[in-house]
CSV table of C-alpha atoms and ligand atoms in Angstrom, one decimal:
chain,number,residue,atom,x,y,z
A,602,MET,CA,43.9,-175.4,-67.0
A,603,ASN,CA,47.4,-176.7,-66.8
A,604,ASN,CA,48.2,-177.4,-63.2
A,605,ASN,CA,51.8,-178.5,-63.6
A,606,LYS,CA,53.2,-175.1,-64.2
A,607,TYR,CA,53.0,-172.1,-61.9
A,608,ALA,CA,54.7,-168.8,-62.0
A,609,ILE,CA,55.7,-166.1,-59.5
A,610,ILE,CA,56.6,-162.7,-60.9
A,611,LEU,CA,58.6,-160.4,-58.7
A,612,ALA,CA,57.3,-156.9,-58.9
A,613,ALA,CA,57.8,-155.3,-55.5
A,614,GLY,CA,61.1,-153.4,-56.2
A,615,ASP,CA,61.4,-149.6,-55.8
A,616,GLY,CA,63.1,-148.6,-59.0
A,617,LYS,CA,64.5,-145.5,-57.3
A,618,ARG,CA,66.8,-144.6,-60.3
A,619,MET,CA,63.8,-144.0,-62.5
A,620,LYS,CA,62.9,-140.9,-60.5
A,621,SER,CA,59.2,-141.6,-61.1
A,622,ASP,CA,56.0,-141.6,-59.2
A,623,LYS,CA,55.2,-144.8,-61.0
A,624,PRO,CA,56.5,-148.2,-60.1
A,625,LYS,CA,59.3,-149.4,-62.3
A,626,VAL,CA,57.5,-152.6,-63.5
A,627,LEU,CA,54.9,-150.3,-65.1
A,628,ALA,CA,57.5,-148.3,-67.0
A,629,GLN,CA,56.6,-148.8,-70.7
A,630,VAL,CA,58.4,-150.5,-73.5
A,631,LEU,CA,56.6,-149.8,-76.8
A,632,PHE,CA,53.8,-148.2,-74.8
A,633,TYR,CA,53.2,-151.4,-72.9
A,634,PRO,CA,54.2,-151.9,-69.2
A,635,MET,CA,57.2,-154.1,-68.7
A,636,LEU,CA,55.1,-156.3,-66.2
A,637,GLY,CA,52.6,-156.8,-69.0
A,638,TRP,CA,55.3,-158.1,-71.4
A,639,VAL,CA,56.4,-160.6,-68.7
A,640,LEU,CA,52.8,-161.7,-67.9
A,641,ASP,CA,52.1,-162.1,-71.7
A,642,ALA,CA,55.1,-164.3,-72.2
A,643,VAL,CA,54.2,-166.4,-69.2
A,644,LYS,CA,50.6,-166.8,-70.6
A,645,ALA,CA,52.0,-167.6,-74.1
A,646,ALA,CA,54.0,-170.4,-72.5
A,647,ASP,CA,50.8,-172.0,-71.3
A,648,ILE,CA,51.1,-171.1,-67.6
A,649,ASP,CA,47.7,-170.2,-66.2
A,650,ASN,CA,48.6,-170.1,-62.5
A,651,THR,CA,50.5,-166.9,-62.0
A,652,ALA,CA,50.9,-164.8,-58.9
A,653,VAL,CA,52.6,-161.5,-58.6
A,654,ILE,CA,54.7,-160.1,-55.7
A,655,VAL,CA,53.8,-156.5,-55.1
A,656,GLY,CA,55.2,-153.9,-52.7
A,657,SER,CA,56.5,-150.5,-53.8
A,658,HIS,CA,53.6,-148.5,-55.3
A,659,LYS,CA,51.4,-151.5,-54.8
A,660,GLU,CA,48.1,-149.7,-55.5
A,661,GLN,CA,49.2,-148.8,-59.0
A,662,VAL,CA,50.5,-152.3,-59.6
A,663,THR,CA,47.4,-154.1,-58.4
A,664,ALA,CA,45.2,-151.6,-60.3
A,665,TYR,CA,47.1,-152.6,-63.4
A,666,LEU,CA,46.7,-156.3,-62.7
A,667,ASP,CA,42.9,-155.7,-62.3
A,668,SER,CA,42.8,-153.8,-65.6
A,669,ILE,CA,44.2,-156.9,-67.4
A,670,GLY,CA,41.8,-159.3,-65.9
A,671,GLY,CA,43.2,-159.8,-62.4
A,672,TYR,CA,46.0,-161.8,-61.0
A,673,PRO,CA,46.5,-163.2,-57.5
A,674,PHE,CA,49.1,-161.1,-55.7
A,675,PHE,CA,51.1,-161.2,-52.4
A,676,GLU,CA,52.4,-158.2,-50.7
A,677,GLN,CA,56.0,-157.9,-49.6
A,678,LYS,CA,55.9,-155.1,-47.0
A,679,GLU,CA,59.6,-154.5,-46.9
A,680,ARG,CA,62.2,-154.9,-49.6
A,681,LEU,CA,64.4,-157.6,-48.0
A,682,GLY,CA,65.5,-159.3,-51.2
A,683,THR,CA,64.4,-161.6,-54.0
A,684,GLY,CA,64.3,-164.6,-51.7
A,685,HIS,CA,62.2,-162.8,-49.2
A,686,ALA,CA,59.9,-161.7,-52.1
A,687,VAL,CA,59.2,-165.3,-53.0
A,688,MET,CA,58.6,-166.3,-49.4
A,689,GLN,CA,55.5,-164.0,-49.4
A,690,ALA,CA,53.8,-166.5,-51.7
A,691,MET,CA,53.9,-169.5,-49.4
A,692,PRO,CA,50.1,-170.4,-49.8
A,693,PHE,CA,50.7,-170.4,-53.6
A,694,ILE,CA,53.8,-172.4,-53.4
A,695,ASN,CA,52.0,-175.0,-51.2
A,696,GLU,CA,49.2,-175.3,-53.6
A,697,ALA,CA,51.7,-175.8,-56.5
A,698,ALA,CA,53.5,-178.5,-54.3
A,699,ALA,CA,50.2,-180.3,-53.7
A,700,ASN,CA,49.8,-180.4,-57.5
A,701,ASN,CA,53.3,-181.8,-58.1
A,702,ALA,CA,54.0,-178.7,-60.1
A,703,ASP,CA,57.0,-176.7,-61.0
A,704,ILE,CA,57.2,-172.9,-60.4
A,705,LEU,CA,58.7,-170.4,-62.8
A,706,VAL,CA,60.2,-167.3,-61.0
A,707,ALA,CA,60.8,-164.3,-63.2
A,708,CYS,CA,61.3,-160.5,-62.7
A,709,GLY,CA,58.7,-158.0,-63.7
A,710,ASP,CA,61.3,-155.5,-64.9
A,711,ALA,CA,63.0,-157.7,-67.6
A,712,PRO,CA,60.4,-157.6,-70.4
A,713,PHE,CA,62.2,-159.7,-73.1
A,714,ILE,CA,61.6,-163.0,-71.4
A,715,ASP,CA,59.8,-165.1,-74.1
A,716,ALA,CA,57.6,-168.1,-74.3
A,717,GLY,CA,60.2,-170.1,-76.2
A,718,THR,CA,62.8,-169.7,-73.4
A,719,ILE,CA,60.3,-170.5,-70.8
A,720,ALA,CA,59.2,-173.7,-72.6
A,721,SER,CA,62.7,-174.9,-73.5
A,722,SER,CA,64.1,-174.2,-70.0
A,723,TYR,CA,61.1,-176.2,-68.5
A,724,GLU,CA,61.9,-179.1,-70.8
A,725,TYR,CA,65.5,-179.1,-69.7
A,726,HIS,CA,64.4,-178.8,-66.0
A,727,LYS,CA,62.1,-181.8,-66.3
A,728,ALA,CA,64.5,-183.9,-68.4
A,729,GLU,CA,67.2,-183.4,-65.8
A,730,ASN,CA,64.8,-183.8,-62.9
A,731,ASN,CA,66.2,-180.7,-61.2
A,732,ASP,CA,65.1,-179.1,-58.0
A,733,VAL,CA,66.2,-175.8,-59.5
A,734,THR,CA,67.1,-174.7,-63.0
A,735,VAL,CA,68.6,-171.3,-63.6
A,736,VAL,CA,68.3,-169.6,-67.0
A,737,SER,CA,71.6,-168.0,-67.8
A,738,ALA,CA,72.9,-165.8,-70.5
A,739,ILE,CA,76.3,-165.0,-71.8
A,740,VAL,CA,76.9,-161.2,-71.9
A,741,ASP,CA,79.9,-159.0,-72.8
A,742,ASP,CA,79.5,-156.9,-69.7
A,743,PRO,CA,78.4,-158.9,-66.7
A,744,THR,CA,78.5,-155.9,-64.3
A,745,GLY,CA,75.7,-155.9,-61.8
A,746,TYR,CA,74.5,-159.5,-62.5
A,747,GLY,CA,74.9,-162.6,-60.4
A,748,ARG,CA,77.6,-164.9,-61.8
A,749,ILE,CA,77.1,-168.5,-62.6
A,750,ILE,CA,79.8,-170.4,-60.7
A,751,LYS,CA,80.9,-173.8,-61.9
A,752,GLU,CA,83.2,-176.2,-60.0
A,753,ASN,CA,84.9,-178.8,-62.2
A,754,GLY,CA,82.3,-178.0,-64.8
A,755,ALA,CA,79.4,-178.6,-62.5
A,756,PHE,CA,77.1,-175.7,-61.6
A,757,SER,CA,77.5,-175.0,-57.9
A,758,ALA,CA,76.2,-171.5,-57.0
A,759,ILE,CA,75.3,-168.0,-58.1
A,760,VAL,CA,77.4,-165.2,-56.6
A,761,GLU,CA,76.1,-161.7,-56.7
A,762,GLN,CA,78.2,-158.8,-58.0
A,763,LYS,CA,78.7,-157.3,-54.6
A,764,ASP,CA,80.0,-160.6,-53.2
A,765,CYS,CA,82.2,-161.6,-56.1
A,766,THR,CA,86.0,-162.2,-55.8
A,767,GLU,CA,88.0,-160.5,-58.6
A,768,GLU,CA,88.2,-163.8,-60.4
A,769,GLN,CA,84.5,-164.5,-60.2
A,770,ALA,CA,83.8,-161.0,-61.4
A,771,GLU,CA,85.4,-161.9,-64.8
A,772,ILE,CA,82.8,-164.6,-65.4
A,773,LYS,CA,80.5,-163.7,-68.4
A,774,GLU,CA,77.8,-166.2,-67.8
A,775,ILE,CA,75.2,-164.6,-65.7
A,776,ASN,CA,71.9,-165.3,-63.9
A,777,SER,CA,69.0,-163.9,-66.0
A,778,GLY,CA,66.7,-163.8,-63.0
A,779,ILE,CA,64.5,-166.6,-64.5
A,780,TYR,CA,64.3,-169.9,-62.6
A,781,TRP,CA,62.3,-173.1,-62.5
A,782,PHE,CA,61.8,-174.7,-59.1
A,783,ARG,CA,60.3,-178.0,-58.1
A,784,ALA,CA,57.4,-176.7,-56.0
A,785,ASP,CA,57.8,-179.4,-53.3
A,786,LYS,CA,61.4,-178.4,-52.8
A,787,LEU,CA,61.1,-174.7,-52.9
A,788,SER,CA,59.8,-174.0,-49.4
A,789,ALA,CA,62.7,-176.0,-47.8
A,790,LEU,CA,65.2,-174.2,-50.0
A,791,LEU,CA,63.7,-170.8,-48.9
A,792,ASP,CA,64.2,-171.9,-45.3
A,793,THR,CA,67.9,-172.2,-45.8
A,794,LEU,CA,68.3,-168.5,-46.8
A,795,SER,CA,70.0,-166.0,-44.6
A,796,ASN,CA,70.8,-162.3,-45.2
A,797,ASN,CA,74.4,-162.7,-44.3
A,798,ASN,CA,75.8,-161.1,-47.5
A,799,ALA,CA,77.1,-157.8,-48.8
A,800,ALA,CA,73.6,-156.4,-49.4
A,801,GLY,CA,72.0,-157.8,-46.2
A,802,GLU,CA,69.2,-159.3,-48.3
A,803,TYR,CA,67.6,-162.7,-48.6
A,804,TYR,CA,68.9,-163.7,-52.0
A,805,LEU,CA,66.8,-166.1,-54.0
A,806,THR,CA,70.0,-167.0,-55.8
A,807,ASP,CA,71.4,-168.7,-52.6
A,808,THR,CA,68.8,-171.5,-53.1
A,809,VAL,CA,71.1,-172.8,-55.8
A,810,ALA,CA,74.0,-173.6,-53.5
A,811,ALA,CA,71.5,-175.3,-51.1
A,812,ALA,CA,69.8,-177.4,-53.8
A,813,GLU,CA,70.7,-180.9,-54.4
A,814,LYS,CA,69.8,-181.2,-58.1
A,815,LYS,CA,70.5,-178.1,-60.0
A,816,GLY,CA,71.2,-177.1,-63.6
A,817,VAL,CA,71.8,-174.1,-65.9
A,818,TYR,CA,69.8,-173.6,-69.1
A,819,THR,CA,71.6,-171.0,-71.3
A,820,ALA,CA,69.2,-168.8,-73.2
A,821,THR,CA,69.7,-168.5,-76.9
A,822,SER,CA,69.4,-164.7,-76.8
A,823,ALA,CA,71.1,-162.5,-74.2
A,824,ASP,CA,68.1,-160.1,-74.5
A,825,VAL,CA,66.2,-162.2,-71.9
A,826,VAL,CA,68.2,-160.5,-69.1
A,827,LEU,CA,67.8,-157.0,-70.3
A,828,GLY,CA,66.0,-154.8,-67.7
A,829,ALA,CA,65.7,-151.2,-67.0
A,830,ASN,CA,66.9,-149.6,-63.8
A,831,SER,CA,67.1,-146.1,-65.3
A,832,ARG,CA,65.5,-144.0,-68.0
A,833,SER,CA,68.4,-144.5,-70.4
A,834,GLN,CA,68.2,-148.2,-70.0
A,835,LEU,CA,64.5,-148.0,-70.6
A,836,ALA,CA,65.2,-146.1,-73.8
A,837,ALA,CA,67.6,-148.8,-74.8
A,838,LEU,CA,64.9,-151.5,-74.2
A,839,ASN,CA,62.5,-149.4,-76.3
A,840,ASP,CA,65.1,-149.2,-79.1
A,841,THR,CA,65.7,-152.9,-79.1
A,842,ALA,CA,62.0,-153.7,-79.0
A,843,ARG,CA,61.2,-151.2,-81.7
A,844,ARG,CA,63.8,-152.6,-84.2
A,845,ARG,CA,62.7,-156.1,-83.4
A,846,LYS,CA,59.0,-155.4,-84.1
A,847,LEU,CA,59.9,-153.6,-87.4
A,848,ALA,CA,62.1,-156.5,-88.5
A,849,GLU,CA,59.3,-159.0,-87.7
A,850,LEU,CA,56.8,-156.9,-89.7
A,851,MET,CA,59.1,-156.6,-92.7
A,852,ASP,CA,59.6,-160.4,-92.6
A,853,GLU,CA,55.8,-160.7,-92.9
A,854,GLY,CA,55.8,-158.5,-96.0
A,855,VAL,CA,55.2,-155.0,-94.5
A,856,ASP,CA,57.0,-152.3,-96.4
A,857,ILE,CA,58.9,-149.8,-94.2
A,858,PRO,CA,61.2,-148.0,-96.6
A,859,LEU,CA,62.5,-145.6,-93.9
A,860,SER,CA,62.0,-146.4,-90.2
A,861,ASP,CA,62.6,-142.9,-88.9
A,862,GLY,CA,60.1,-142.1,-86.2
A,863,ILE,CA,58.1,-145.3,-86.7
A,864,ILE,CA,57.1,-147.0,-83.5
A,865,ILE,CA,54.7,-150.0,-83.6
A,866,GLY,CA,53.3,-151.6,-80.5
A,867,LYS,CA,54.1,-155.2,-79.6
A,868,ASP,CA,50.6,-156.6,-80.4
A,869,VAL,CA,49.9,-154.6,-83.6
A,870,LYS,CA,49.2,-156.7,-86.7
A,871,ILE,CA,49.8,-155.4,-90.2
A,872,GLY,CA,49.1,-157.2,-93.5
A,873,ALA,CA,51.6,-157.7,-96.4
A,874,ASP,CA,52.3,-155.0,-98.9
A,875,THR,CA,51.1,-152.3,-96.5
A,876,VAL,CA,53.5,-149.3,-96.5
A,877,ILE,CA,54.3,-147.5,-93.2
A,878,LEU,CA,55.8,-144.1,-93.8
A,879,PRO,CA,58.0,-142.1,-91.3
A,880,ASN,CA,56.8,-140.6,-88.0
A,881,THR,CA,54.0,-143.0,-87.6
A,882,ILE,CA,53.0,-144.5,-84.3
A,883,ILE,CA,50.7,-147.5,-84.2
A,884,LYS,CA,49.7,-148.9,-80.9
A,885,GLY,CA,47.3,-150.8,-78.8
A,886,ASN,CA,45.1,-153.5,-80.3
A,887,THR,CA,45.4,-152.2,-83.8
A,888,VAL,CA,45.0,-154.5,-86.8
A,889,ILE,CA,45.8,-153.1,-90.3
A,890,GLY,CA,45.0,-155.1,-93.5
A,891,LYS,CA,46.9,-155.6,-96.7
A,892,ASN,CA,48.1,-153.1,-99.2
A,893,CYS,CA,47.4,-150.0,-97.1
A,894,GLU,CA,49.4,-146.8,-96.9
A,895,ILE,CA,49.8,-145.5,-93.3
A,896,GLY,CA,51.6,-142.3,-92.6
A,897,PRO,CA,53.5,-140.2,-92.8
A,898,ASN,CA,53.0,-138.5,-89.4
A,899,SER,CA,50.1,-140.6,-88.2
A,900,TYR,CA,49.1,-141.8,-84.8
A,901,ILE,CA,46.8,-144.9,-84.8
A,902,GLU,CA,45.6,-146.4,-81.5
A,903,ASN,CA,43.2,-149.4,-81.1
A,904,CYS,CA,41.9,-149.2,-84.6
A,905,VAL,CA,40.9,-151.8,-87.2
A,906,ALA,CA,41.7,-150.9,-90.8
A,907,GLU,CA,40.8,-153.3,-93.6
A,908,ASP,CA,42.7,-153.7,-96.9
A,909,ASN,CA,43.6,-150.8,-99.2
A,910,VAL,CA,43.1,-148.1,-96.7
A,911,THR,CA,45.0,-144.8,-96.8
A,912,LEU,CA,45.7,-142.8,-93.7
A,913,ASN,CA,47.9,-139.8,-94.4
A,914,ASN,CA,48.6,-137.5,-91.5
A,915,VAL,CA,45.8,-139.0,-89.4
A,916,GLN,CA,45.2,-139.3,-85.7
A,917,ALA,CA,42.8,-142.2,-85.2
A,918,HIS,CA,41.6,-143.7,-81.9
A,919,ASP,CA,39.3,-146.6,-81.3
A,920,SER,CA,37.9,-146.4,-84.8
A,921,LYS,CA,37.1,-148.8,-87.7
A,922,ILE,CA,38.1,-148.1,-91.2
A,923,ASP,CA,36.7,-150.3,-93.9
A,924,SER,CA,38.4,-151.4,-97.1
A,925,GLY,CA,39.4,-148.8,-99.6
A,926,ALA,CA,38.6,-145.8,-97.3
A,927,LYS,CA,40.9,-142.9,-97.4
A,928,ALA,CA,41.6,-140.2,-94.8
A,929,GLY,CA,43.9,-137.3,-94.8
A,930,PRO,CA,45.9,-135.2,-94.7
A,931,PHE,CA,45.2,-133.7,-91.3
A,932,VAL,CA,42.3,-135.8,-90.1
A,933,HIS,CA,41.2,-136.6,-86.6
A,934,LEU,CA,39.1,-139.8,-86.1
A,935,ARG,CA,37.9,-139.9,-82.6
A,936,PRO,CA,36.6,-143.0,-80.7
A,937,GLY,CA,33.5,-144.7,-82.1
A,938,THR,CA,34.1,-143.7,-85.7
A,939,HIS,CA,33.3,-146.2,-88.4
A,940,LEU,CA,34.2,-145.2,-92.0
A,941,HIS,CA,32.6,-147.7,-94.3
A,942,SER,CA,34.3,-148.8,-97.5
A,943,GLY,CA,35.2,-146.2,-100.1
A,944,VAL,CA,34.7,-143.3,-97.8
A,945,LYS,CA,36.9,-140.2,-98.5
A,946,ILE,CA,37.8,-137.8,-95.7
A,947,GLY,CA,39.9,-134.8,-96.6
A,948,ASP,CA,41.9,-132.1,-94.8
A,949,PHE,CA,40.9,-130.6,-91.4
A,950,VAL,CA,38.0,-133.0,-90.8
A,951,GLU,CA,37.1,-134.4,-87.4
A,952,VAL,CA,34.8,-137.3,-87.0
A,953,LYS,CA,33.6,-138.6,-83.7
A,954,ASN,CA,31.3,-141.5,-82.6
A,955,SER,CA,29.7,-141.7,-86.1
A,956,GLU,CA,28.9,-144.1,-88.9
A,957,VAL,CA,29.9,-142.8,-92.3
A,958,GLY,CA,28.3,-144.8,-95.1
A,959,ILE,CA,29.8,-146.4,-98.2
A,960,ASN,CA,31.5,-143.9,-100.6
A,961,THR,CA,30.5,-140.8,-98.6
A,962,CYS,CA,32.8,-137.9,-99.1
A,963,ILE,CA,33.7,-135.4,-96.4
A,964,ALA,CA,36.5,-133.5,-98.1
A,965,HIS,CA,37.2,-130.3,-96.2
A,966,LEU,CA,37.1,-128.5,-92.9
A,967,THR,CA,34.2,-130.3,-91.4
A,968,TYR,CA,33.1,-131.7,-88.0
A,969,ILE,CA,30.9,-134.8,-87.9
A,970,GLY,CA,30.0,-135.9,-84.3
A,971,ASP,CA,27.4,-138.3,-83.0
A,972,SER,CA,26.0,-138.9,-86.5
A,973,ASP,CA,24.7,-141.6,-88.7
A,974,VAL,CA,25.5,-140.7,-92.2
A,975,GLY,CA,24.3,-142.8,-95.1
A,976,LYS,CA,25.9,-143.9,-98.4
A,977,GLY,CA,27.1,-141.6,-101.1
A,978,VAL,CA,26.6,-138.4,-99.1
A,979,ASN,CA,28.6,-135.4,-100.2
A,980,PHE,CA,29.6,-132.7,-97.8
A,981,GLY,CA,30.7,-129.3,-99.0
A,982,CYS,CA,33.4,-127.4,-97.3
A,983,GLY,CA,32.9,-126.3,-93.7
A,984,CYS,CA,29.9,-128.3,-92.5
A,985,VAL,CA,29.2,-128.8,-88.8
A,986,THR,CA,27.0,-131.1,-86.8
A,987,ALA,CA,26.1,-129.1,-83.7
A,988,ASN,CA,25.8,-132.1,-81.4
A,989,TYR,CA,26.0,-130.4,-78.0
A,990,ASP,CA,23.7,-127.9,-76.5
A,991,GLY,CA,25.9,-127.3,-73.5
A,992,ILE,CA,24.1,-130.0,-71.4
A,993,LYS,CA,23.4,-133.0,-73.6
A,994,LYS,CA,24.6,-134.5,-76.8
A,995,TYR,CA,22.3,-135.4,-79.7
A,996,ARG,CA,22.6,-137.3,-82.9
A,997,THR,CA,22.3,-136.2,-86.5
A,998,THR,CA,21.0,-138.5,-89.1
A,999,ILE,CA,21.7,-138.0,-92.8
A,1000,GLY,CA,20.1,-140.2,-95.5
A,1001,ASP,CA,21.7,-141.9,-98.5
A,1002,ASN,CA,22.9,-139.6,-101.3
A,1003,ALA,CA,22.1,-136.4,-99.5
A,1004,PHE,CA,24.0,-133.3,-100.6
A,1005,ILE,CA,25.1,-131.1,-97.7
A,1006,GLY,CA,25.9,-127.6,-99.0
A,1007,CYS,CA,29.0,-125.7,-97.9
A,1008,ASN,CA,28.8,-124.3,-94.4
A,1009,THR,CA,25.7,-126.1,-93.4
A,1010,ASN,CA,25.2,-126.3,-89.6
A,1011,MET,CA,23.0,-129.2,-88.5
A,1012,ILE,CA,21.5,-128.6,-85.1
A,1013,ALA,CA,21.0,-132.0,-83.5
A,1014,PRO,CA,18.8,-133.8,-83.0
A,1015,VAL,CA,17.9,-133.5,-86.7
A,1016,THR,CA,17.4,-135.8,-89.7
A,1017,ILE,CA,18.1,-135.0,-93.3
A,1018,GLY,CA,16.3,-137.4,-95.6
A,1019,ASP,CA,17.6,-139.5,-98.5
A,1020,ASN,CA,18.6,-137.5,-101.6
A,1021,ALA,CA,17.8,-134.2,-99.7
A,1022,THR,CA,19.9,-131.1,-100.3
A,1023,THR,CA,20.8,-128.3,-97.9
A,1024,ALA,CA,21.7,-124.9,-99.4
A,1025,ALA,CA,25.1,-123.5,-98.7
A,1026,GLY,CA,25.2,-121.5,-95.5
A,1027,SER,CA,22.1,-122.9,-94.0
A,1028,THR,CA,21.5,-123.7,-90.3
A,1029,ILE,CA,19.2,-126.7,-90.3
A,1030,THR,CA,17.1,-126.9,-87.2
A,1031,LYS,CA,14.2,-128.9,-88.6
A,1032,ASP,CA,14.1,-132.3,-90.2
A,1033,VAL,CA,14.5,-132.2,-94.0
A,1034,PRO,CA,12.3,-134.7,-95.9
A,1035,ALA,CA,13.7,-136.9,-98.5
A,1036,ASP,CA,14.3,-135.5,-102.0
A,1037,SER,CA,13.7,-131.9,-100.8
A,1038,LEU,CA,15.9,-128.7,-100.6
A,1039,ALA,CA,16.3,-126.9,-97.3
A,1040,VAL,CA,17.3,-123.3,-97.5
A,1041,GLU,CA,17.8,-121.1,-94.5
A,1042,ARG,CA,19.4,-117.9,-95.6
A,1043,GLY,CA,18.6,-114.1,-95.6
A,1044,GLN,CA,17.9,-112.4,-98.9
A,1045,THR,CA,20.9,-110.8,-100.5
A,1046,ARG,CA,20.5,-107.0,-100.5
A,1047,ILE,CA,22.6,-104.9,-102.9
A,1048,ILE,CA,23.6,-101.4,-101.9
A,1049,GLU,CA,25.1,-99.7,-104.9
A,1050,ASN,CA,28.1,-97.4,-105.0
A,1051,TRP,CA,29.1,-98.5,-101.5
A,1052,GLU,CA,32.8,-98.4,-101.9
A,1053,LYS,CA,32.8,-95.0,-103.6
A,1054,ASN,CA,30.9,-93.5,-100.7
A,1055,LYS,CA,33.3,-95.0,-98.2
A,1056,LYS,CA,36.3,-93.7,-100.1
A,1057,ARG,CA,38.2,-96.9,-99.4
A,1058,ILE,CA,39.5,-97.2,-102.9
A,1059,LYS,CA,42.0,-94.3,-103.6
A,1060,LYS,CA,41.5,-92.5,-106.8
A,1061,ALA,CA,44.4,-93.1,-109.2
B,978,UD1,C1,68.8,-160.2,-59.5
B,978,UD1,C2,69.6,-161.5,-59.1
B,978,UD1,C3,70.9,-161.5,-60.0
B,978,UD1,C4,70.5,-161.5,-61.5
B,978,UD1,C5,69.6,-160.3,-61.7
B,978,UD1,C6,69.0,-160.4,-63.1
B,978,UD1,C7,69.3,-161.8,-56.7
B,978,UD1,C8,69.8,-161.8,-55.4
B,978,UD1,N1,70.0,-161.4,-57.7
B,978,UD1,O1,69.7,-159.1,-59.1
B,978,UD1,O2,71.6,-162.7,-59.7
B,978,UD1,O3,71.6,-161.5,-62.3
B,978,UD1,O4,68.5,-160.3,-60.8
B,978,UD1,O5,68.4,-159.2,-63.4
B,978,UD1,O6,68.2,-162.3,-56.9
B,978,UD1,N2,62.3,-157.6,-56.0
B,978,UD1,C9,61.3,-157.7,-55.1
B,978,UD1,N3,61.5,-157.6,-53.8
B,978,UD1,C10,62.8,-157.4,-53.3
B,978,UD1,C11,63.8,-157.2,-54.2
B,978,UD1,C12,63.6,-157.3,-55.5
B,978,UD1,O7,60.1,-158.0,-55.5
B,978,UD1,O8,62.9,-157.3,-52.0
B,978,UD1,C13,62.0,-157.7,-57.4
B,978,UD1,C14,62.3,-156.5,-58.2
B,978,UD1,O9,61.1,-155.7,-58.4
B,978,UD1,C15,62.8,-157.0,-59.5
B,978,UD1,C16,63.4,-158.4,-59.2
B,978,UD1,O10,62.9,-158.7,-57.9
B,978,UD1,O11,61.7,-157.2,-60.4
B,978,UD1,C17,64.9,-158.4,-59.2
B,978,UD1,O12,65.3,-157.5,-58.2
B,978,UD1,P1,66.6,-156.6,-58.3
B,978,UD1,O13,66.8,-155.8,-57.1
B,978,UD1,O14,66.5,-155.8,-59.6
B,978,UD1,O15,67.7,-157.7,-58.4
B,978,UD1,P2,69.1,-157.6,-59.1
B,978,UD1,O16,70.0,-156.9,-58.2
B,978,UD1,O17,69.0,-157.0,-60.4
B,979,CA,CA1,67.4,-155.9,-61.7
């Protein structure tokens, strides 16, 4: 564990303008909470000691923190400003000071902070031996941000929008809300804060004027400041993140001939020469191999697809698709599905919690649930594994090279042996031994002259 770098993430704000029952820091960019983006960047910058300030909707925020492995947090009971938020973490600040560490402070609602900016600003901060380093950005429209004030070229203070003179309001270099503090100086700096300002808040930014040794590190991309206070700003963040991710993938050799409706989550990995077609959403921990064709109109979540896989109009969740397997169009792969290599799944087929062996073919209108299907099995049209008796679920086992006739119902638990055949229309309630044929079907009775008697067909 690296004990020289600590981080405090501010995540107590209300986010009133979102008009949501959820906390703003959990609003999603590319299906991933903004707070998660920030915590991932901090972790990627090799900072292991991170605490989060929670307040508004704290149950939801702490539940999220638990769900990603747990972070220490401090509660800010009232929203009295960013300086007040940091003051809640005194035990953490003292621990950092005892380790001669520096503390990164960042906001949980500005997701585009990146490990590179964190690392470079830290290097600058150490090289200059600063008490506080502020990460700034140059923006076209500085409205709403704290301005970086320089006197005779030297950084002297941050002035908030509400407290700016007209002249200060023109300044386009702004505070990103990301800072490095020398831990052993932070508590004394926090002691200097008052709420004697336009907002009546304890501004963390006022620590700058009080600090002896201070500096500004200007971020290379102005995106680091981007945050979302409203739904339309959130949409803008999504748009930026979406384009960025697609550009990254294209740089790695992924083919996206038309990006319409394509949204790919931040952690998704895709191999070279894979084509992604319109209206395709790929999210979660999905990994897709090389030379695949995904889409159009597909929704893939937490799946692993190997090379040469085709998924056309497929919804797939928590599934594994081995090399060369093909699914679609109109296929639903539900959690726990594993299609082995060379499998073919055709239209209107649902597979759930099942192994489907090499080269097996399930071409039309079929439900396979809770099943272990062998290699080279062929399903006719309209087969169903009846896995649920209304109380419990049971498994169906189908051996290698079995031939399941059209409209076969398999009432689980049931086993169909290797090379066995079921006759079309059969409802199989007993195990079928290997190499045999199971037929469950009434005799066909023929009643002659039926139509003539019913006079359905009009005489010419
Ligand atoms: C803050 C900075 C401003 C900077 C901007 C960058 C101050 C006084 N101003 O302004 O200079 O340009 O960020 O985005 O710091 N929070 C709490 N508790 C509070 C108040 C805020 O935890 O009592 C959290 C919020 O959840 C948010 C972050 O702190 O994650 C920033 O707060 P916000 O109110 O959005 O600050 P800004 O007005 O944007
Ligand atoms: Ca803000």
